[in-house]
């Protein structure tokens, strides 16, 4: 039962919350213990809130999940965890998340609660309504990533460059379209609608959207690295050299989803694909060396 409850809140998906640490990395404050501890607490808060949302999502989607080849094994869809227990776990996680915000001073706490509140309400709307509207669904997911970055800035007091916000949104949009491709493939092969809005997508459109957004991500990243404001703030004009890792990562992701027809799940790919691991480590190390040394 404990294993099923853990599966319900999907801890493997909490990897997305590392976006909270981006403001610290880009502001060259990785060595600041106070900033790191503040961001870590915000990370835990977002994990708890995300877990509660996954509970609600699985409760709402339990009927459609039973038709999905893999989602049918989720605890609520399979009947292992009852709907009532799902609501109880959701409530407990929310209480714990709110309690944790009291480690911050009142000003930061209030702003963080607004941030997390927007994230929660947006996801509630997504569970009940917005996920059924094509395009709106992927945009809502992308906004959630931006809110994570903003939360990191709020709790650490770090100013966030508009470039970081823009690239976070675009990267999340790219990953969201790639993930949606899974449902389109299942629909076109079997006719089973994993989502009510899936008929508003097709493989040709999804492939075009993934390619278009992927190109925009790379172009924006190049513009960011050669921006005079960024060069002055970072103290180096060589950030453009890190573009190779971004381009390689985007192309690899496209290869996995379009050519190899693997799952477009960002979390699965980030956890299991070694090429992506090399790209991420290479980018972090090269970018880090350029701005920290």
mmCIF file of C-alpha atoms in Angstrom, residues 69-256:
data_model
loop_
_atom_site.group_PDB
_atom_site.id
_atom_site.type_symbol
_atom_site.label_atom_id
_atom_site.label_comp_id
_atom_site.label_asym_id
_atom_site.label_seq_id
_atom_site.Cartn_x
_atom_site.Cartn_y
_atom_site.Cartn_z
ATOM 1 C CA UNK A 69 -1.924 0.942 -22.155
ATOM 2 C CA UNK A 70 0.318 2.156 -19.313
ATOM 3 C CA UNK A 71 -1.752 4.647 -17.293
ATOM 4 C CA UNK A 72 -4.221 1.870 -16.488
ATOM 5 C CA UNK A 73 -1.689 0.660 -13.908
ATOM 6 C CA UNK A 74 -1.910 3.854 -11.866
ATOM 7 C CA UNK A 75 -3.118 3.212 -8.284
ATOM 8 C CA UNK A 76 -6.504 4.933 -8.568
ATOM 9 C CA UNK A 77 -7.256 3.801 -12.137
ATOM 10 C CA UNK A 78 -6.471 0.205 -11.157
ATOM 11 C CA UNK A 79 -8.555 0.473 -7.963
ATOM 12 C CA UNK A 80 -5.653 -0.215 -5.594
ATOM 13 C CA UNK A 81 -6.106 3.199 -3.960
ATOM 14 C CA UNK A 82 -9.674 4.427 -3.427
ATOM 15 C CA UNK A 83 -10.914 7.829 -4.527
ATOM 16 C CA UNK A 84 -11.514 8.803 -0.883
ATOM 17 C CA UNK A 85 -7.950 7.895 0.061
ATOM 18 C CA UNK A 86 -6.725 9.917 -2.904
ATOM 19 C CA UNK A 87 -8.521 13.022 -1.634
ATOM 20 C CA UNK A 88 -7.137 12.427 1.860
ATOM 21 C CA UNK A 89 -3.547 12.192 0.627
ATOM 22 C CA UNK A 90 -4.083 15.317 -1.464
ATOM 23 C CA UNK A 91 -5.293 17.295 1.559
ATOM 24 C CA UNK A 92 -2.410 16.100 3.746
ATOM 25 C CA UNK A 93 0.197 17.157 1.175
ATOM 26 C CA UNK A 94 -1.374 20.605 0.858
ATOM 27 C CA UNK A 95 -1.371 21.134 4.635
ATOM 28 C CA UNK A 96 2.299 20.160 4.828
ATOM 29 C CA UNK A 97 3.161 22.509 1.949
ATOM 30 C CA UNK A 98 1.412 25.466 3.599
ATOM 31 C CA UNK A 99 3.068 24.699 6.923
ATOM 32 C CA UNK A 100 6.508 24.785 5.308
ATOM 33 C CA UNK A 101 5.978 28.310 3.987
ATOM 34 C CA UNK A 102 6.163 29.581 7.582
ATOM 35 C CA UNK A 103 9.942 29.131 7.584
ATOM 36 C CA UNK A 104 10.133 32.303 5.458
ATOM 37 C CA UNK A 105 9.516 35.839 6.658
ATOM 38 C CA UNK A 106 6.016 37.216 6.166
ATOM 39 C CA UNK A 107 6.736 39.128 2.943
ATOM 40 C CA UNK A 108 8.393 36.197 1.187
ATOM 41 C CA UNK A 109 5.770 33.804 2.563
ATOM 42 C CA UNK A 110 2.877 35.859 1.204
ATOM 43 C CA UNK A 111 4.429 36.207 -2.264
ATOM 44 C CA UNK A 112 5.325 32.504 -2.335
ATOM 45 C CA UNK A 113 1.804 31.545 -1.284
ATOM 46 C CA UNK A 114 0.447 33.657 -4.149
ATOM 47 C CA UNK A 115 2.867 31.959 -6.546
ATOM 48 C CA UNK A 116 2.022 28.450 -5.323
ATOM 49 C CA UNK A 117 -1.668 29.366 -5.176
ATOM 50 C CA UNK A 118 -1.633 30.398 -8.834
ATOM 51 C CA UNK A 119 0.175 27.163 -9.691
ATOM 52 C CA UNK A 120 -2.369 25.099 -7.762
ATOM 53 C CA UNK A 121 -5.455 26.892 -9.128
ATOM 54 C CA UNK A 122 -4.085 26.738 -12.665
ATOM 55 C CA UNK A 123 -3.596 23.001 -12.309
ATOM 56 C CA UNK A 124 -7.052 22.532 -10.802
ATOM 57 C CA UNK A 125 -8.458 24.330 -13.844
ATOM 58 C CA UNK A 126 -6.263 22.107 -15.991
ATOM 59 C CA UNK A 127 -7.589 18.928 -14.379
ATOM 60 C CA UNK A 128 -11.241 19.874 -14.809
ATOM 61 C CA UNK A 129 -11.295 22.016 -17.950
ATOM 62 C CA UNK A 130 -8.148 23.403 -19.585
ATOM 63 C CA UNK A 131 -6.601 20.043 -20.467
ATOM 64 C CA UNK A 132 -9.546 19.430 -22.785
ATOM 65 C CA UNK A 133 -8.695 22.490 -24.906
ATOM 66 C CA UNK A 134 -6.068 21.814 -27.560
ATOM 67 C CA UNK A 135 -2.996 24.110 -27.378
ATOM 68 C CA UNK A 136 -4.234 25.656 -24.150
ATOM 69 C CA UNK A 137 -3.278 22.421 -22.385
ATOM 70 C CA UNK A 138 0.403 22.599 -23.364
ATOM 71 C CA UNK A 139 0.580 26.331 -22.639
ATOM 72 C CA UNK A 140 -0.739 25.772 -19.112
ATOM 73 C CA UNK A 141 1.939 23.147 -18.461
ATOM 74 C CA UNK A 142 4.605 25.552 -19.727
ATOM 75 C CA UNK A 143 3.376 28.352 -17.464
ATOM 76 C CA UNK A 144 3.786 25.953 -14.544
ATOM 77 C CA UNK A 145 7.517 25.735 -15.261
ATOM 78 C CA UNK A 146 7.784 29.523 -15.355
ATOM 79 C CA UNK A 147 6.064 29.708 -11.962
ATOM 80 C CA UNK A 148 8.693 27.328 -10.554
ATOM 81 C CA UNK A 149 11.489 29.610 -11.747
ATOM 82 C CA UNK A 150 9.712 32.662 -10.326
ATOM 83 C CA UNK A 151 9.308 30.849 -6.988
ATOM 84 C CA UNK A 152 13.058 30.293 -6.918
ATOM 85 C CA UNK A 153 13.582 34.002 -7.433
ATOM 86 C CA UNK A 154 11.066 34.943 -4.741
ATOM 87 C CA UNK A 155 12.557 32.836 -1.940
ATOM 88 C CA UNK A 156 16.163 33.778 -2.745
ATOM 89 C CA UNK A 157 15.575 37.445 -3.538
ATOM 90 C CA UNK A 158 17.291 37.023 -6.917
ATOM 91 C CA UNK A 159 16.229 39.091 -9.927
ATOM 92 C CA UNK A 160 15.314 36.845 -12.870
ATOM 93 C CA UNK A 161 16.243 37.861 -16.400
ATOM 94 C CA UNK A 162 13.357 37.941 -18.909
ATOM 95 C CA UNK A 163 15.570 35.741 -21.086
ATOM 96 C CA UNK A 164 15.445 32.966 -18.475
ATOM 97 C CA UNK A 165 11.665 33.230 -18.191
ATOM 98 C CA UNK A 166 11.245 33.136 -21.974
ATOM 99 C CA UNK A 167 13.569 30.174 -22.496
ATOM 100 C CA UNK A 168 11.973 28.267 -19.618
ATOM 101 C CA UNK A 169 8.551 28.712 -21.189
ATOM 102 C CA UNK A 170 9.742 27.702 -24.661
ATOM 103 C CA UNK A 171 11.668 24.654 -23.443
ATOM 104 C CA UNK A 172 8.649 23.503 -21.419
ATOM 105 C CA UNK A 173 6.423 24.030 -24.473
ATOM 106 C CA UNK A 174 8.794 21.914 -26.567
ATOM 107 C CA UNK A 175 8.736 19.104 -23.985
ATOM 108 C CA UNK A 176 4.934 19.348 -23.646
ATOM 109 C CA UNK A 177 4.368 18.921 -27.377
ATOM 110 C CA UNK A 178 6.768 15.959 -27.412
ATOM 111 C CA UNK A 179 4.821 14.370 -24.548
ATOM 112 C CA UNK A 180 1.494 14.994 -26.275
ATOM 113 C CA UNK A 181 2.839 13.088 -29.275
ATOM 114 C CA UNK A 182 2.482 9.839 -27.307
ATOM 115 C CA UNK A 183 -1.276 10.289 -27.037
ATOM 116 C CA UNK A 184 -1.563 11.202 -30.727
ATOM 117 C CA UNK A 185 0.299 8.036 -31.744
ATOM 118 C CA UNK A 186 -2.017 5.874 -29.632
ATOM 119 C CA UNK A 187 -5.094 7.645 -31.029
ATOM 120 C CA UNK A 188 -4.008 7.253 -34.654
ATOM 121 C CA UNK A 189 -3.085 3.589 -34.157
ATOM 122 C CA UNK A 190 -6.065 2.410 -32.106
ATOM 123 C CA UNK A 191 -8.698 5.147 -32.232
ATOM 124 C CA UNK A 192 -8.717 5.305 -28.422
ATOM 125 C CA UNK A 193 -8.971 8.879 -27.159
ATOM 126 C CA UNK A 194 -6.585 9.229 -24.237
ATOM 127 C CA UNK A 195 -7.710 12.874 -23.979
ATOM 128 C CA UNK A 196 -10.915 14.577 -25.058
ATOM 129 C CA UNK A 197 -8.967 17.100 -27.122
ATOM 130 C CA UNK A 198 -6.762 14.553 -28.877
ATOM 131 C CA UNK A 199 -8.833 14.724 -32.078
ATOM 132 C CA UNK A 200 -7.719 18.355 -32.366
ATOM 133 C CA UNK A 201 -4.136 17.150 -32.789
ATOM 134 C CA UNK A 202 -2.571 14.960 -35.448
ATOM 135 C CA UNK A 203 0.926 13.611 -36.014
ATOM 136 C CA UNK A 204 1.765 16.081 -38.772
ATOM 137 C CA UNK A 205 0.808 19.073 -36.635
ATOM 138 C CA UNK A 206 2.610 17.750 -33.545
ATOM 139 C CA UNK A 207 5.798 17.094 -35.523
ATOM 140 C CA UNK A 208 5.680 20.600 -36.989
ATOM 141 C CA UNK A 209 5.031 22.141 -33.567
ATOM 142 C CA UNK A 210 7.892 20.234 -31.925
ATOM 143 C CA UNK A 211 10.296 21.226 -34.717
ATOM 144 C CA UNK A 212 9.182 24.870 -34.731
ATOM 145 C CA UNK A 213 9.428 25.333 -30.973
ATOM 146 C CA UNK A 214 12.731 23.441 -30.889
ATOM 147 C CA UNK A 215 14.201 25.848 -33.439
ATOM 148 C CA UNK A 216 12.903 28.860 -31.492
ATOM 149 C CA UNK A 217 14.469 27.499 -28.285
ATOM 150 C CA UNK A 218 17.886 27.217 -29.939
ATOM 151 C CA UNK A 219 17.640 30.656 -31.589
ATOM 152 C CA UNK A 220 16.571 32.303 -28.323
ATOM 153 C CA UNK A 221 19.409 30.592 -26.485
ATOM 154 C CA UNK A 222 21.948 31.888 -29.009
ATOM 155 C CA UNK A 223 20.478 35.405 -28.719
ATOM 156 C CA UNK A 224 20.707 35.117 -24.934
ATOM 157 C CA UNK A 225 24.377 34.073 -24.990
ATOM 158 C CA UNK A 226 25.403 36.962 -27.273
ATOM 159 C CA UNK A 227 23.220 39.595 -25.583
ATOM 160 C CA UNK A 228 25.388 42.568 -24.432
ATOM 161 C CA UNK A 229 23.443 42.738 -21.151
ATOM 162 C CA UNK A 230 24.077 39.045 -20.441
ATOM 163 C CA UNK A 231 27.749 39.262 -21.436
ATOM 164 C CA UNK A 232 28.257 42.202 -19.085
ATOM 165 C CA UNK A 233 26.405 40.566 -16.193
ATOM 166 C CA UNK A 234 28.057 37.166 -16.593
ATOM 167 C CA UNK A 235 31.514 38.599 -17.219
ATOM 168 C CA UNK A 236 32.217 36.471 -20.316
ATOM 169 C CA UNK A 237 31.573 36.674 -24.049
ATOM 170 C CA UNK A 238 32.059 32.937 -24.616
ATOM 171 C CA UNK A 239 28.675 31.643 -23.500
ATOM 172 C CA UNK A 240 27.754 31.005 -27.128
ATOM 173 C CA UNK A 241 30.130 28.026 -27.020
ATOM 174 C CA UNK A 242 27.622 26.171 -24.826
ATOM 175 C CA UNK A 243 25.072 26.221 -27.662
ATOM 176 C CA UNK A 244 26.428 22.899 -28.922
ATOM 177 C CA UNK A 245 25.052 21.108 -25.850
ATOM 178 C CA UNK A 246 21.610 22.719 -26.221
ATOM 179 C CA UNK A 247 21.438 21.881 -29.924
ATOM 180 C CA UNK A 248 22.600 18.297 -29.336
ATOM 181 C CA UNK A 249 20.036 17.825 -26.553
ATOM 182 C CA UNK A 250 17.161 19.164 -28.662
ATOM 183 C CA UNK A 251 18.131 16.996 -31.641
ATOM 184 C CA UNK A 252 18.481 13.913 -29.446
ATOM 185 C CA UNK A 253 15.048 14.507 -27.947
ATOM 186 C CA UNK A 254 13.588 14.824 -31.447
ATOM 187 C CA UNK A 255 15.353 11.625 -32.488
ATOM 188 C CA UNK A 256 13.938 9.690 -29.533
#
